Amino acid sequence: MKNLLYLSIILVVIGVIAMAVGTITVTYPKEVFSINGMHEVTGNKVSNYFVNFFGFAIFLFGIGGLLANYELNKKEVRQNG
């Protein structure tokens, strides 16, 4: 049971870190066509949604593990009937 708890906490922490990294915007040059040829224009910004999405997925797996640990450690088990 403690292994599930530790693994879930680690997954939650990794997920939060990955979501924070995924919100960092990256600036890169872009090639723009003009009359005189191609020119590089700077200042194009994009967020890293790929890392953000997988960070959120890892975070949800960690939360699911914590909920499973809570449910398994309940003292009283209720059944229908």
Short mmCIF file of C-alpha atoms in Angstrom, two decimals:
data_model
loop_
_atom_site.label_atom_id
_atom_site.label_comp_id
_atom_site.label_asym_id
_atom_site.label_seq_id
_atom_site.Cartn_x
_atom_site.Cartn_y
_atom_site.Cartn_z
CA MET A 1 0.00 0.00 0.00
CA LYS A 2 2.81 2.43 0.78
CA ASN A 3 4.34 1.82 -2.64
CA LEU A 4 1.09 2.94 -4.31
CA LEU A 5 1.03 6.06 -2.15
CA TYR A 6 4.65 6.96 -2.89
CA LEU A 7 4.26 6.31 -6.61
CA SER A 8 1.11 8.44 -6.73
CA ILE A 9 2.79 11.34 -4.95
CA ILE A 10 5.74 11.14 -7.33
CA LEU A 11 3.39 11.14 -10.33
CA VAL A 12 1.52 14.18 -9.00
CA VAL A 13 4.79 16.09 -8.51
CA ILE A 14 6.10 15.13 -11.98
CA GLY A 15 2.77 16.10 -13.51
CA VAL A 16 2.78 19.53 -11.87
CA ILE A 17 6.36 20.15 -12.98
CA ALA A 18 5.57 19.08 -16.56
CA MET A 19 2.49 21.32 -16.66
CA ALA A 20 4.61 24.25 -15.48
CA VAL A 21 7.24 23.53 -18.13
CA GLY A 22 4.52 23.24 -20.77
CA THR A 23 3.34 26.79 -20.15
CA ILE A 24 6.73 28.31 -21.01
CA THR A 25 6.53 30.07 -24.37
CA VAL A 26 9.25 29.50 -26.94
CA THR A 27 10.32 32.31 -29.28
CA TYR A 28 11.64 31.24 -32.66
CA PRO A 29 12.38 32.95 -35.99
CA LYS A 30 9.96 32.51 -38.87
CA GLU A 31 10.67 32.84 -42.56
CA VAL A 32 8.45 35.35 -44.32
CA PHE A 33 8.22 35.75 -48.10
CA SER A 34 8.46 39.26 -49.48
CA ILE A 35 9.17 40.91 -52.82
CA ASN A 36 12.94 40.80 -52.29
CA GLY A 37 13.04 37.15 -51.17
CA MET A 38 12.77 35.45 -47.80
CA HIS A 39 13.46 37.21 -44.52
CA GLU A 40 13.57 35.85 -40.99
CA VAL A 41 11.26 37.64 -38.59
CA THR A 42 11.71 37.13 -34.85
CA GLY A 43 9.13 37.31 -32.14
CA ASN A 44 6.90 34.36 -32.98
CA LYS A 45 5.81 32.76 -29.72
CA VAL A 46 4.24 29.36 -29.13
CA SER A 47 3.45 27.43 -25.97
CA ASN A 48 4.57 23.84 -25.59
CA TYR A 49 1.11 22.27 -25.44
CA PHE A 50 2.49 18.75 -26.01
CA VAL A 51 4.40 18.75 -22.71
CA ASN A 52 1.49 20.49 -21.00
CA PHE A 53 -0.96 17.80 -22.14
CA PHE A 54 1.20 14.90 -20.99
CA GLY A 55 1.94 16.67 -17.71
CA PHE A 56 -1.79 16.93 -17.10
CA ALA A 57 -2.24 13.23 -17.96
CA ILE A 58 0.52 12.21 -15.52
CA PHE A 59 -1.02 14.48 -12.88
CA LEU A 60 -4.41 12.79 -13.31
CA PHE A 61 -2.84 9.31 -13.01
CA GLY A 62 -1.25 10.44 -9.75
CA ILE A 63 -4.55 11.78 -8.43
CA GLY A 64 -6.23 8.50 -9.42
CA GLY A 65 -3.59 6.58 -7.49
CA LEU A 66 -4.16 8.73 -4.42
CA LEU A 67 -7.92 8.15 -4.64
CA ALA A 68 -7.35 4.41 -5.04
CA ASN A 69 -5.09 4.40 -1.99
CA TYR A 70 -7.75 6.25 0.02
CA GLU A 71 -10.45 3.80 -1.05
CA LEU A 72 -8.29 0.77 -0.27
CA ASN A 73 -7.44 2.08 3.20
CA LYS A 74 -11.03 2.66 4.31
CA LYS A 75 -11.77 0.86 7.55
CA GLU A 76 -15.38 0.10 6.77
CA VAL A 77 -16.41 -1.68 3.58
CA ARG A 78 -20.07 -1.20 2.68
CA GLN A 79 -21.91 -3.56 0.40
CA ASN A 80 -25.33 -3.28 -1.19
CA GLY A 81 -28.06 -5.04 0.78
#
